[in-house]
PDB file of C-alpha atoms in Angstrom:
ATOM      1  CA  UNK I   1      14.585  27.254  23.701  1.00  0.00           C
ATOM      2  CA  UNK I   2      12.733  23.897  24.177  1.00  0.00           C
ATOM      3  CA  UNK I   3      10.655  24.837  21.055  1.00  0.00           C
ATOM      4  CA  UNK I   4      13.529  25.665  19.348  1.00  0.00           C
ATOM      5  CA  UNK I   5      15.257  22.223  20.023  1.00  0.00           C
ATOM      6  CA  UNK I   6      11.855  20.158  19.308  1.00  0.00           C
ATOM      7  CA  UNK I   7      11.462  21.772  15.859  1.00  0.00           C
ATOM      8  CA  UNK I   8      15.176  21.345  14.979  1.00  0.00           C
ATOM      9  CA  UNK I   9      14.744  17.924  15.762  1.00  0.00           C
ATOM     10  CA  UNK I  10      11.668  17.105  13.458  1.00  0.00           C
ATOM     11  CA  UNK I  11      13.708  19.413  10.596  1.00  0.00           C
ATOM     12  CA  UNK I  12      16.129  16.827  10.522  1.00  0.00           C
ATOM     13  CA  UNK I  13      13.715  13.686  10.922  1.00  0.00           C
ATOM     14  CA  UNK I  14      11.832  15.205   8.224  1.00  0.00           C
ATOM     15  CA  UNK I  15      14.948  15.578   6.130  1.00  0.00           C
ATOM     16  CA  UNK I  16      16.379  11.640   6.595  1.00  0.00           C
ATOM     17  CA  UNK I  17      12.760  10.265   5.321  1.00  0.00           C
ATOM     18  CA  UNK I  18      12.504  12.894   2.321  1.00  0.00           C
ATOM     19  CA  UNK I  19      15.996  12.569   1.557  1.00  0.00           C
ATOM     20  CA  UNK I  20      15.525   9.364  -0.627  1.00  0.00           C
ATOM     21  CA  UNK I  21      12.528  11.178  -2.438  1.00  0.00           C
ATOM     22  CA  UNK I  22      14.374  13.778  -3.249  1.00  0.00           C
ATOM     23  CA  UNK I  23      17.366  11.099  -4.169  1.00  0.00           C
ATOM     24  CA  UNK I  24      15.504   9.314  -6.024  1.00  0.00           C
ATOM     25  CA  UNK I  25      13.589  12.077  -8.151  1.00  0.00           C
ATOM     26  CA  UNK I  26      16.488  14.114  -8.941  1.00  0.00           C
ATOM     27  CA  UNK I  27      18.750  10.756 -10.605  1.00  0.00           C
ATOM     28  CA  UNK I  28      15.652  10.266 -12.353  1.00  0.00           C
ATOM     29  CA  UNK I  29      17.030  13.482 -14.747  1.00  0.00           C
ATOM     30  CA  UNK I  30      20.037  12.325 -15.452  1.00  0.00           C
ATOM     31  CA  UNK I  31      21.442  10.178 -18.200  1.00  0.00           C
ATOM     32  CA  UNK I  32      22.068   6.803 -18.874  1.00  0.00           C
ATOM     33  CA  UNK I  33      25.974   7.821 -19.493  1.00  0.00           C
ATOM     34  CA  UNK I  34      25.617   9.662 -16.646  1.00  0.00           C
ATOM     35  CA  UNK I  35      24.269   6.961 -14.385  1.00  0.00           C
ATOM     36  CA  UNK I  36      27.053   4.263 -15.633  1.00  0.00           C
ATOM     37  CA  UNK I  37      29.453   7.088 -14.619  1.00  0.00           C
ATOM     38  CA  UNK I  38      28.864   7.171 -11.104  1.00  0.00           C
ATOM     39  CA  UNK I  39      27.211   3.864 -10.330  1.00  0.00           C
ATOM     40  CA  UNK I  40      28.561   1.742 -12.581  1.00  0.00           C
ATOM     41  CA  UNK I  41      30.111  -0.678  -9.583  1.00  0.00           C
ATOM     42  CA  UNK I  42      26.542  -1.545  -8.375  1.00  0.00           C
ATOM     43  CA  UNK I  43      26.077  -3.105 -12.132  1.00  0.00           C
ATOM     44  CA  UNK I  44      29.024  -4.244 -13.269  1.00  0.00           C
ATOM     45  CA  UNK I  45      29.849  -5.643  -9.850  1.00  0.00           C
ATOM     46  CA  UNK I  46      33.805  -4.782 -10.542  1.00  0.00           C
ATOM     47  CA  UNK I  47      34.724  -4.256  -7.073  1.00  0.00           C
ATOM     48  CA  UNK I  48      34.039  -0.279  -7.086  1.00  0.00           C
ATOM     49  CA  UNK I  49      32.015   1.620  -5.151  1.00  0.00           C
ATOM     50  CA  UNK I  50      29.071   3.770  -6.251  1.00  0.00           C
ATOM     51  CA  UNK I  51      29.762   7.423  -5.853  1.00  0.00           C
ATOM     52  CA  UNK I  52      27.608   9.877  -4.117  1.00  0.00           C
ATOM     53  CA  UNK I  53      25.873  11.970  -6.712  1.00  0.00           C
ATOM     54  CA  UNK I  54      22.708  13.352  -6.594  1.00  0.00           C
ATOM     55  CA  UNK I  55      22.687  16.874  -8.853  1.00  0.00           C
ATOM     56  CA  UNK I  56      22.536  15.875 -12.837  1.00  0.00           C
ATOM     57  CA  UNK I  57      25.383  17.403 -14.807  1.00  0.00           C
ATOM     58  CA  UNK I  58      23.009  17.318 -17.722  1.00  0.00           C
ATOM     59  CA  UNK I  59      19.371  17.453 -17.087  1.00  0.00           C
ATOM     60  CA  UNK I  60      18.161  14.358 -19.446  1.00  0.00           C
ATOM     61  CA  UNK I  61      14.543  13.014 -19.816  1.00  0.00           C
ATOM     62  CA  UNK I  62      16.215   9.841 -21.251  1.00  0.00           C
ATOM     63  CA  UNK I  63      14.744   7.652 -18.237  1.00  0.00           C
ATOM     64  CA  UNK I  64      11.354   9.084 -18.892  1.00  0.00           C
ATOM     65  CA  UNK I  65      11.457   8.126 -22.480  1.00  0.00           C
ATOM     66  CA  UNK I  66      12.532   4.895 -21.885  1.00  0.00           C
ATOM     67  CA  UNK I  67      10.147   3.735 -19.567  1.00  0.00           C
ATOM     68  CA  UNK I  68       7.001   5.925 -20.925  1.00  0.00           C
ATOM     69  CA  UNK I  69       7.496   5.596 -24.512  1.00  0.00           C
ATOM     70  CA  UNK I  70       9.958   3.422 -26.158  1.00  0.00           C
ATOM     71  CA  UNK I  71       8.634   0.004 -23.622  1.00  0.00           C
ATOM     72  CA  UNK I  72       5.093  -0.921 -23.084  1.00  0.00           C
ATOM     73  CA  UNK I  73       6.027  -3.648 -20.289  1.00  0.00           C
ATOM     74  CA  UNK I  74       6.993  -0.764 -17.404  1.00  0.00           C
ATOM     75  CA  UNK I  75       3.437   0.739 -18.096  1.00  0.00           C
ATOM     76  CA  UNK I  76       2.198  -2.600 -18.030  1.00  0.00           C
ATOM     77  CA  UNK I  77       3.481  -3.321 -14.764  1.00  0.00           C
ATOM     78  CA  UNK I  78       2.271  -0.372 -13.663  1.00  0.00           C
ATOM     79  CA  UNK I  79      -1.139  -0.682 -14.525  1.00  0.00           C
ATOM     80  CA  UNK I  80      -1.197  -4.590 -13.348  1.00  0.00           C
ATOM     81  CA  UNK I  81      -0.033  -3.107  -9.685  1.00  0.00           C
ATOM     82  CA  UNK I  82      -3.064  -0.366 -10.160  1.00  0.00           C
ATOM     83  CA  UNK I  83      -5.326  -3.181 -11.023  1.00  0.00           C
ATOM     84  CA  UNK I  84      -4.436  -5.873  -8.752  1.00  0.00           C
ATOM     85  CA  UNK I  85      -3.777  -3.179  -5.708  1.00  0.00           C
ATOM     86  CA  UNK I  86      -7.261  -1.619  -6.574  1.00  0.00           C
ATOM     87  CA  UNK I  87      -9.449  -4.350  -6.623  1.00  0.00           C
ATOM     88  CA  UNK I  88      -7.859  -5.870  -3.588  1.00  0.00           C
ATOM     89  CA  UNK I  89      -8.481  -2.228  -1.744  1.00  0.00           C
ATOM     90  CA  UNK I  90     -12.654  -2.162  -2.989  1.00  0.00           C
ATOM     91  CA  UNK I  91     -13.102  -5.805  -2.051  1.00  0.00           C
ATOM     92  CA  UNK I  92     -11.431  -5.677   1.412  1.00  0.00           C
ATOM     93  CA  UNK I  93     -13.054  -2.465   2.140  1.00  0.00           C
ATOM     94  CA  UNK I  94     -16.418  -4.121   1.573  1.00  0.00           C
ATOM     95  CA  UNK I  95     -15.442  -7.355   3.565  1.00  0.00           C
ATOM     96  CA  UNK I  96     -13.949  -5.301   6.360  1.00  0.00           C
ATOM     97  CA  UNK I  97     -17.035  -2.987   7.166  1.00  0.00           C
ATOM     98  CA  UNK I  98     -19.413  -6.385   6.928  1.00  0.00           C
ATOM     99  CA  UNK I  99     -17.669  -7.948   9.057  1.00  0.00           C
ATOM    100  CA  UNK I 100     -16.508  -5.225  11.580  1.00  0.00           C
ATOM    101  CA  UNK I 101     -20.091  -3.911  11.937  1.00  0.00           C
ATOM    102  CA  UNK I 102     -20.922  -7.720  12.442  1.00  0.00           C
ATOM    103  CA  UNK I 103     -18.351  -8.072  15.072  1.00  0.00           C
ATOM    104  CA  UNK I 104     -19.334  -4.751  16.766  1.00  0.00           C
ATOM    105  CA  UNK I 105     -23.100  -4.709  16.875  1.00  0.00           C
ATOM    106  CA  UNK I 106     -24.163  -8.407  16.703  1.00  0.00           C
ATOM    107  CA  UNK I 107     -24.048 -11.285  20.059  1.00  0.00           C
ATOM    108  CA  UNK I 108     -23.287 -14.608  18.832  1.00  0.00           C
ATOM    109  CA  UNK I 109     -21.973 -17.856  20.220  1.00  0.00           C
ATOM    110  CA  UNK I 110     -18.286 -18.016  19.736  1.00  0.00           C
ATOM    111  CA  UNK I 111     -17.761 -14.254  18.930  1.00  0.00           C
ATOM    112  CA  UNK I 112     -15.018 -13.312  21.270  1.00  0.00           C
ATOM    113  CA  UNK I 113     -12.805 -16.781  20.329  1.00  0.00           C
ATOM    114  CA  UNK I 114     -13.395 -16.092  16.633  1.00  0.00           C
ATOM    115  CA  UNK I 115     -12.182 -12.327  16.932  1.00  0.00           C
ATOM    116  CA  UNK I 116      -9.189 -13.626  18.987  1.00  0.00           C
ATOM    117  CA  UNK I 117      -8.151 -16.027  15.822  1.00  0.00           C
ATOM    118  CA  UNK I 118      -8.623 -13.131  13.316  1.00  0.00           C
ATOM    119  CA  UNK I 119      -6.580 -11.071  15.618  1.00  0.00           C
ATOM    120  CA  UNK I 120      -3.728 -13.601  16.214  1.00  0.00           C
ATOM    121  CA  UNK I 121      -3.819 -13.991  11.889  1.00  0.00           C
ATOM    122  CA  UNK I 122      -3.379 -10.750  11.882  1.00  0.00           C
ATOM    123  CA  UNK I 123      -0.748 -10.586  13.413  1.00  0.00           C
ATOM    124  CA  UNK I 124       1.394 -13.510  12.076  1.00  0.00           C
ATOM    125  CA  UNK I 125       3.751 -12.838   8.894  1.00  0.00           C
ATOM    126  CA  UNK I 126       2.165 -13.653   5.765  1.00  0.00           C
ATOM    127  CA  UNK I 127       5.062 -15.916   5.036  1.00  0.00           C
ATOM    128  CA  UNK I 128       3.102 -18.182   7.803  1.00  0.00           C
ATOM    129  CA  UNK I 129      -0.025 -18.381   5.555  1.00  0.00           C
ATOM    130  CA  UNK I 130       2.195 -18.450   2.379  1.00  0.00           C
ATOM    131  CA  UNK I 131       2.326 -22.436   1.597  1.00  0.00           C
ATOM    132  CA  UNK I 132      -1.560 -23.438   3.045  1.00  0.00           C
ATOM    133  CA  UNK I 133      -2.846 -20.388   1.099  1.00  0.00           C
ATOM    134  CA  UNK I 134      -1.238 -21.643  -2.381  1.00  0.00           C
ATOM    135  CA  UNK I 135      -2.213 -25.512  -1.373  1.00  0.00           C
ATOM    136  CA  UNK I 136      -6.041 -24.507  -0.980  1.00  0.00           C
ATOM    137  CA  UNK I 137      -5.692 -22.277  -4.175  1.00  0.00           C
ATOM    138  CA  UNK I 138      -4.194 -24.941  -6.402  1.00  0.00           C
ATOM    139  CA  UNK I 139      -6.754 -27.376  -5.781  1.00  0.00           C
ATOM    140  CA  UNK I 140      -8.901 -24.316  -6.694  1.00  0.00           C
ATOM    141  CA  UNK I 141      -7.156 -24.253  -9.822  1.00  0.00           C
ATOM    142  CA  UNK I 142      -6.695 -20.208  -9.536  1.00  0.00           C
ATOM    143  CA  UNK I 143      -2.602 -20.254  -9.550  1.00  0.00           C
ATOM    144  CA  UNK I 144      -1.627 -18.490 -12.271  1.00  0.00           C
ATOM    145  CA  UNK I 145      -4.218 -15.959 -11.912  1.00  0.00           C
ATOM    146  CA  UNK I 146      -4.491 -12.892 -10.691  1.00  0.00           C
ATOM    147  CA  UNK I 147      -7.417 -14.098  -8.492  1.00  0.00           C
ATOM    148  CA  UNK I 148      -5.060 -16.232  -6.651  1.00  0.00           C
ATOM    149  CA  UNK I 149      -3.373 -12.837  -5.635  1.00  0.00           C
ATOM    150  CA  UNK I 150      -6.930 -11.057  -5.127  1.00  0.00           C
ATOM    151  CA  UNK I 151      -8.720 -13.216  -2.979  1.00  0.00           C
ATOM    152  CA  UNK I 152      -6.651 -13.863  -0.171  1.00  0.00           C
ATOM    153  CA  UNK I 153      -5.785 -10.015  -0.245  1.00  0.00           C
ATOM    154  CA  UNK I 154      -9.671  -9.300   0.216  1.00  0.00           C
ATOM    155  CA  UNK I 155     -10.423 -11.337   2.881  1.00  0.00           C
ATOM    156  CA  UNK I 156      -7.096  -9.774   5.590  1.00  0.00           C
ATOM    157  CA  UNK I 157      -7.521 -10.316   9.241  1.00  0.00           C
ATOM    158  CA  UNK I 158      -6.341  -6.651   9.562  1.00  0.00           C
ATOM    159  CA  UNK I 159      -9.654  -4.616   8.109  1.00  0.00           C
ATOM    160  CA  UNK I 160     -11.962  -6.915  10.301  1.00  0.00           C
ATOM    161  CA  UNK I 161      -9.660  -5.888  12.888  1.00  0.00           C
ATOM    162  CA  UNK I 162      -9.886  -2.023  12.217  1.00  0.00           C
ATOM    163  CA  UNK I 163     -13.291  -1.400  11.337  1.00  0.00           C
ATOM    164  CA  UNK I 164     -14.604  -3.626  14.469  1.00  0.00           C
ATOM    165  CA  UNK I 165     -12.442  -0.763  16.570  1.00  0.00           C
ATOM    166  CA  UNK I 166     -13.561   2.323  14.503  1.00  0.00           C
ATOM    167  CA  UNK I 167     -17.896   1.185  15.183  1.00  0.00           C
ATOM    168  CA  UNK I 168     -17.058   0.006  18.630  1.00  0.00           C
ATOM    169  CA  UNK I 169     -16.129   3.930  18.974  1.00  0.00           C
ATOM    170  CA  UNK I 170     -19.657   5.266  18.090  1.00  0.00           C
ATOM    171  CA  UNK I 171     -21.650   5.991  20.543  1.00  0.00           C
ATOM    172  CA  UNK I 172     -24.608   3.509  21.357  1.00  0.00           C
ATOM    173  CA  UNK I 173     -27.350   5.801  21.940  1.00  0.00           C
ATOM    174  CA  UNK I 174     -26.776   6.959  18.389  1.00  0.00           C
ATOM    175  CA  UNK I 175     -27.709   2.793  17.367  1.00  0.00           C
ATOM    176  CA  UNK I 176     -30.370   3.120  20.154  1.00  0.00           C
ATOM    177  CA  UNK I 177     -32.304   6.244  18.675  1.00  0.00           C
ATOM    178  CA  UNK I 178     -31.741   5.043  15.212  1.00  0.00           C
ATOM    179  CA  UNK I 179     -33.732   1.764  16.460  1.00  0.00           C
ATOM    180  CA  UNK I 180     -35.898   3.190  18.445  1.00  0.00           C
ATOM    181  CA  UNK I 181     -36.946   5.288  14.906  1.00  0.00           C
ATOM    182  CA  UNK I 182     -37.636   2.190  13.337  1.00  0.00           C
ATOM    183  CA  UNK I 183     -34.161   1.732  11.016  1.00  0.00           C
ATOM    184  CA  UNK I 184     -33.177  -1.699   9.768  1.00  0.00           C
ATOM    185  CA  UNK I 185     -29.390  -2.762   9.732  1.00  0.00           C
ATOM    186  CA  UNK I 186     -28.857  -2.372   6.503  1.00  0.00           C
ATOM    187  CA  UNK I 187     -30.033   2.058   6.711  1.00  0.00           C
ATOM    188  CA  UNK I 188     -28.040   2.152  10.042  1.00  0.00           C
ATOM    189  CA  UNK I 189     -24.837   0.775   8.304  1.00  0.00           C
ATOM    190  CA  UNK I 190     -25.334   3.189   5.452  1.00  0.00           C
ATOM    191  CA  UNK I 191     -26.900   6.743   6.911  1.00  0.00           C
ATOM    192  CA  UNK I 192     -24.874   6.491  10.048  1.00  0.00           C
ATOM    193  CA  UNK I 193     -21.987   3.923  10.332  1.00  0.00           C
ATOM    194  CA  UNK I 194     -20.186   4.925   7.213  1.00  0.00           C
ATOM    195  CA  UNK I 195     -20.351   8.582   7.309  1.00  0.00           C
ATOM    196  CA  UNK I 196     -19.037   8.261  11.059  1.00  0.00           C
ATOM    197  CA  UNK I 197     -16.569   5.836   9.881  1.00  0.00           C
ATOM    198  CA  UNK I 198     -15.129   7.385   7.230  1.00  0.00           C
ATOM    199  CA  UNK I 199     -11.726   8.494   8.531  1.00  0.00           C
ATOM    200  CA  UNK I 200     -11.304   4.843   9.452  1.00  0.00           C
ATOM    201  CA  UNK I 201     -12.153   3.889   6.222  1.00  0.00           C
ATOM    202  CA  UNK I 202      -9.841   6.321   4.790  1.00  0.00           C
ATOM    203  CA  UNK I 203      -7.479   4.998   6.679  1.00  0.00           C
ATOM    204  CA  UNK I 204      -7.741   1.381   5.513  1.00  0.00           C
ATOM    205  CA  UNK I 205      -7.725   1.947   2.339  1.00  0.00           C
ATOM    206  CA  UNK I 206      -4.205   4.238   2.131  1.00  0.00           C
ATOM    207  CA  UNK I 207      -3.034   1.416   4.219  1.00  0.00           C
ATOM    208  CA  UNK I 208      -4.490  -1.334   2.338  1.00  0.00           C
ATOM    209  CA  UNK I 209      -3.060  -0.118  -0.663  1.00  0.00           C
ATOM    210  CA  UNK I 210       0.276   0.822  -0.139  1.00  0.00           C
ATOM    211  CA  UNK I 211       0.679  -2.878   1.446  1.00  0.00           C
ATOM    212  CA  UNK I 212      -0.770  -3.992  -1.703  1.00  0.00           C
ATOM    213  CA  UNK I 213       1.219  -1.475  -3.801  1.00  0.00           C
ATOM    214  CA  UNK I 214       4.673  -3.145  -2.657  1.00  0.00           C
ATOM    215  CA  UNK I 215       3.458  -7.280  -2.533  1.00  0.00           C
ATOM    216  CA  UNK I 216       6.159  -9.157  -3.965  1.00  0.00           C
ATOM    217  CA  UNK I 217       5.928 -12.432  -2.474  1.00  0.00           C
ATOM    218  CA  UNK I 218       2.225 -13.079  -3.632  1.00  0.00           C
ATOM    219  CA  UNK I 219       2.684 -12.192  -6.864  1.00  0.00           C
ATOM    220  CA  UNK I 220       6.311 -14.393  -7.646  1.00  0.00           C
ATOM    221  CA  UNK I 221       4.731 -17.642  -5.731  1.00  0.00           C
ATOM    222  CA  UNK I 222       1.239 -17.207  -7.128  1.00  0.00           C
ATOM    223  CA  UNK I 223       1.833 -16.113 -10.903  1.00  0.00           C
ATOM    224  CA  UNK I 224       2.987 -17.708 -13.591  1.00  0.00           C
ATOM    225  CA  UNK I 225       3.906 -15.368 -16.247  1.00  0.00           C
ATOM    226  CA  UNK I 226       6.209 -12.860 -15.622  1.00  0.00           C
ATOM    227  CA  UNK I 227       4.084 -10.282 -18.006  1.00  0.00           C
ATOM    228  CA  UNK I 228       1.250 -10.520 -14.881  1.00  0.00           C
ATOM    229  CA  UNK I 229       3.780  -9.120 -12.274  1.00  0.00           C
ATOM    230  CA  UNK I 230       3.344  -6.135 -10.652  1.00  0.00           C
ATOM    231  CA  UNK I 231       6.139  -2.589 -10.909  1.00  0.00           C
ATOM    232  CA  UNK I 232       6.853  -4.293  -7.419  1.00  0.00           C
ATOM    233  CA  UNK I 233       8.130  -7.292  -7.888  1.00  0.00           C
ATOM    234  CA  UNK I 234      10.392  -5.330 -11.029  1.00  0.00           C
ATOM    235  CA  UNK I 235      12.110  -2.923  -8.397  1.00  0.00           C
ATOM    236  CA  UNK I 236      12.714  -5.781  -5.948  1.00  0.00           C
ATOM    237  CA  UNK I 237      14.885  -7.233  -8.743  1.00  0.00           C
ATOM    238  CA  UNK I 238      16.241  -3.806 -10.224  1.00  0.00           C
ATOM    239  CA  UNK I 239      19.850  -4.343 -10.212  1.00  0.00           C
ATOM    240  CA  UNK I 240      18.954  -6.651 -13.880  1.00  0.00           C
ATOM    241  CA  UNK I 241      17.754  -2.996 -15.386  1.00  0.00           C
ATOM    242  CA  UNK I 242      19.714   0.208 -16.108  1.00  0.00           C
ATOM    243  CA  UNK I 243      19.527   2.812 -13.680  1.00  0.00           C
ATOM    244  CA  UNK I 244      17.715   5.643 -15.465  1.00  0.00           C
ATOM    245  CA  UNK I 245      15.049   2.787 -15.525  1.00  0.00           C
ATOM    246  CA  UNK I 246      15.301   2.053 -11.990  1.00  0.00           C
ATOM    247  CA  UNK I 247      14.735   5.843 -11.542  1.00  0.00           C
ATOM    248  CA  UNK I 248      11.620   6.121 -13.144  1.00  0.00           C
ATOM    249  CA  UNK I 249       9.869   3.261 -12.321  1.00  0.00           C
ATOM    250  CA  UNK I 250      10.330   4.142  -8.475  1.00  0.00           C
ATOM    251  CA  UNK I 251       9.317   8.002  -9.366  1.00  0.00           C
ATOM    252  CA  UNK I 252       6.370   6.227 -11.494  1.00  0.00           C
ATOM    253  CA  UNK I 253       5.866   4.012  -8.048  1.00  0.00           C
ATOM    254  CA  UNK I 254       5.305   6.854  -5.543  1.00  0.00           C
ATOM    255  CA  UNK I 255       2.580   8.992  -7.297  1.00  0.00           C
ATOM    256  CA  UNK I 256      -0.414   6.963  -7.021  1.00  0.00           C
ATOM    257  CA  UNK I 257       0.368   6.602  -2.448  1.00  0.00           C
ATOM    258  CA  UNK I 258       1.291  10.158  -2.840  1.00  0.00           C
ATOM    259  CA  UNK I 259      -1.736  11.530  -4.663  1.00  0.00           C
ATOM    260  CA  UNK I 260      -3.865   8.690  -2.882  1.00  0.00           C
ATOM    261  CA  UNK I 261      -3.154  10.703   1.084  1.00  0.00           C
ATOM    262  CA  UNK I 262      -2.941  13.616  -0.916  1.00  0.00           C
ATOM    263  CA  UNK I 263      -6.803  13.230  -1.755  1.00  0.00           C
ATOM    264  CA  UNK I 264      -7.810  11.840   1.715  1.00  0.00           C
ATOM    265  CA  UNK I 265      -5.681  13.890   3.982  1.00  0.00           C
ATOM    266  CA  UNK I 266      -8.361  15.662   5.719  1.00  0.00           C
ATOM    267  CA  UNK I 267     -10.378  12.016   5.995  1.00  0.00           C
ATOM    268  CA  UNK I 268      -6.865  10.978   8.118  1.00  0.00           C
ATOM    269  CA  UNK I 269      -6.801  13.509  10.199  1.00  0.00           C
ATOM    270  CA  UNK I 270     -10.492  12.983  11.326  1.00  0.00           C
ATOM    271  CA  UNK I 271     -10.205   8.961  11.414  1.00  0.00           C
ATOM    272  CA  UNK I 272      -7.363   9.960  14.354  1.00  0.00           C
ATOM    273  CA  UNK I 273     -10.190  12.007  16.614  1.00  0.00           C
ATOM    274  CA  UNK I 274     -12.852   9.258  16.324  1.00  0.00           C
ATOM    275  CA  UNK I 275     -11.362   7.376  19.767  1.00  0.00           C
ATOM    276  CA  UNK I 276     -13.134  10.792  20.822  1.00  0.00           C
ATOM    277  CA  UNK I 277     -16.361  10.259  19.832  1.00  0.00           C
ATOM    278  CA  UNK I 278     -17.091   8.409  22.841  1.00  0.00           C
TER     279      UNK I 278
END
């Protein structure tokens, strides 16, 4: 009965954190008239309420058209969050398993205090960092670009964090023998640390980019021209578009997280059983 009860209950948890998926995906097919029809008092702001309606009356791929075909800036968008999000995944990736395996495997004066800053960084808003990070990058004379969005993505507090945990979990004797063998750093952090690490890596980057993936701050303070943003910063001011627009670009803002854990799943679920390696 206690089975019973405990699957009933993640049924419906399952159900409230699909349902605006599902939502979302299934407006996405309806028209433009259609859309008006029901949600009209979100848009017109006329004192109305928008009506529950998540079925199309008419199947329409009006939204689809619109935001594939007939206007090049929601692709653009699109591809300047794939861009920006990317590089700012590869970069931090690289910085984060440098400086983890530093961290980890290396004794030097002020280690421990220097690890404590990155942590307490990392865990202060980025609305803290906000005004000193645009101050030191205008007097770079990067705002306006999109590597005033890049670097300070790259160089998080939170991968140092992670990847410093994830090699602290590998056994030492495995370091010890590799030594003892006569392997340099730089084969120890490439034939053994990364192929141990890579369900913590995995996880990193899925995390890494869907923070990256929804920025909107960064990209409003730090760019210029509006043509640079990201499909973020477009859905966090959505209510200025139609709603078989809206639609779309949210459907067209899930696939790449989805298909990214899609592709990594199985690197997840191992990144969770390396506390075991121990």
């Amino acid at each position: 009965m206690l089975t019973v009860i405990r699957k009933m209950i993640l049924l419906v948890c399952t159900g409230i954190i699909l349902f605006p998926v599902a939502y979302t995906i299934m407006n996405v097919f309806m028209s433009t008239d259609e859309i008006m029809q029901y949600y009209s008092g979100i848009w017109m702001d006329n004192g109305t309420y928008a009506v529950f309606h998540i079925f199309p009356d008419q199947w329409s791929l009006e939204s689809f058209y619109k935001v594939l075909l007939a206007s090049p800036d929601y692709l653009r968008k699109f591809w300047n969050s794939i861009g920006l999000a990317g590089t700012i995944v590869i970069g931090q990736l690289i910085i984060s398993i440098l400086a983890g395996y530093g961290f980890s495997r290396f004794r030097f004066a002020g280690r421990n205090i220097l690890f404590v800053l990155i942590v307490i960084i990392m865990m202060m808003p980025y609305q803290v960092t906000l005004v000193s990070n645009y101050i030191m990058l205008d007097q770079m004379g990067l705002i306006g670009s999109y590597a005033a969005v890049i670097l300070p993505g790259i160089f998080s507090s939170f991968g140092v964090f992670l990847m410093k945990q994830i090699i602290d979990g590998i056994p030492p004797e495995i370091f010890e023998a590799a030594r003892l063998d006569g392997a340099g750093q730089i084969h120890i952090l490439a034939e053994i640390v990364l192929p141990l690490a890579k369900g913590g890596m995995a996880a990193l980057l899925i995390l890494n980019f869907v923070d990256n993936w929804n920025m909107v701050e960064q990209p409003l303070v730090f760019l210029k021209d509006e043509r640079m943003y990201p499909l973020s910063v477009f859905l966090s001011q959505s209510f200025s578009s139609s709603g078989g627009v809206i639609f779309a670009c949210g459907l067209l803002a899930m696939l790449p997280v989805m298909l990214l854990y899609l592709y990594f799943q199985e690197e997840l679920i191992e990144g969770i059983a390396i506390s075991g390696i121990r």
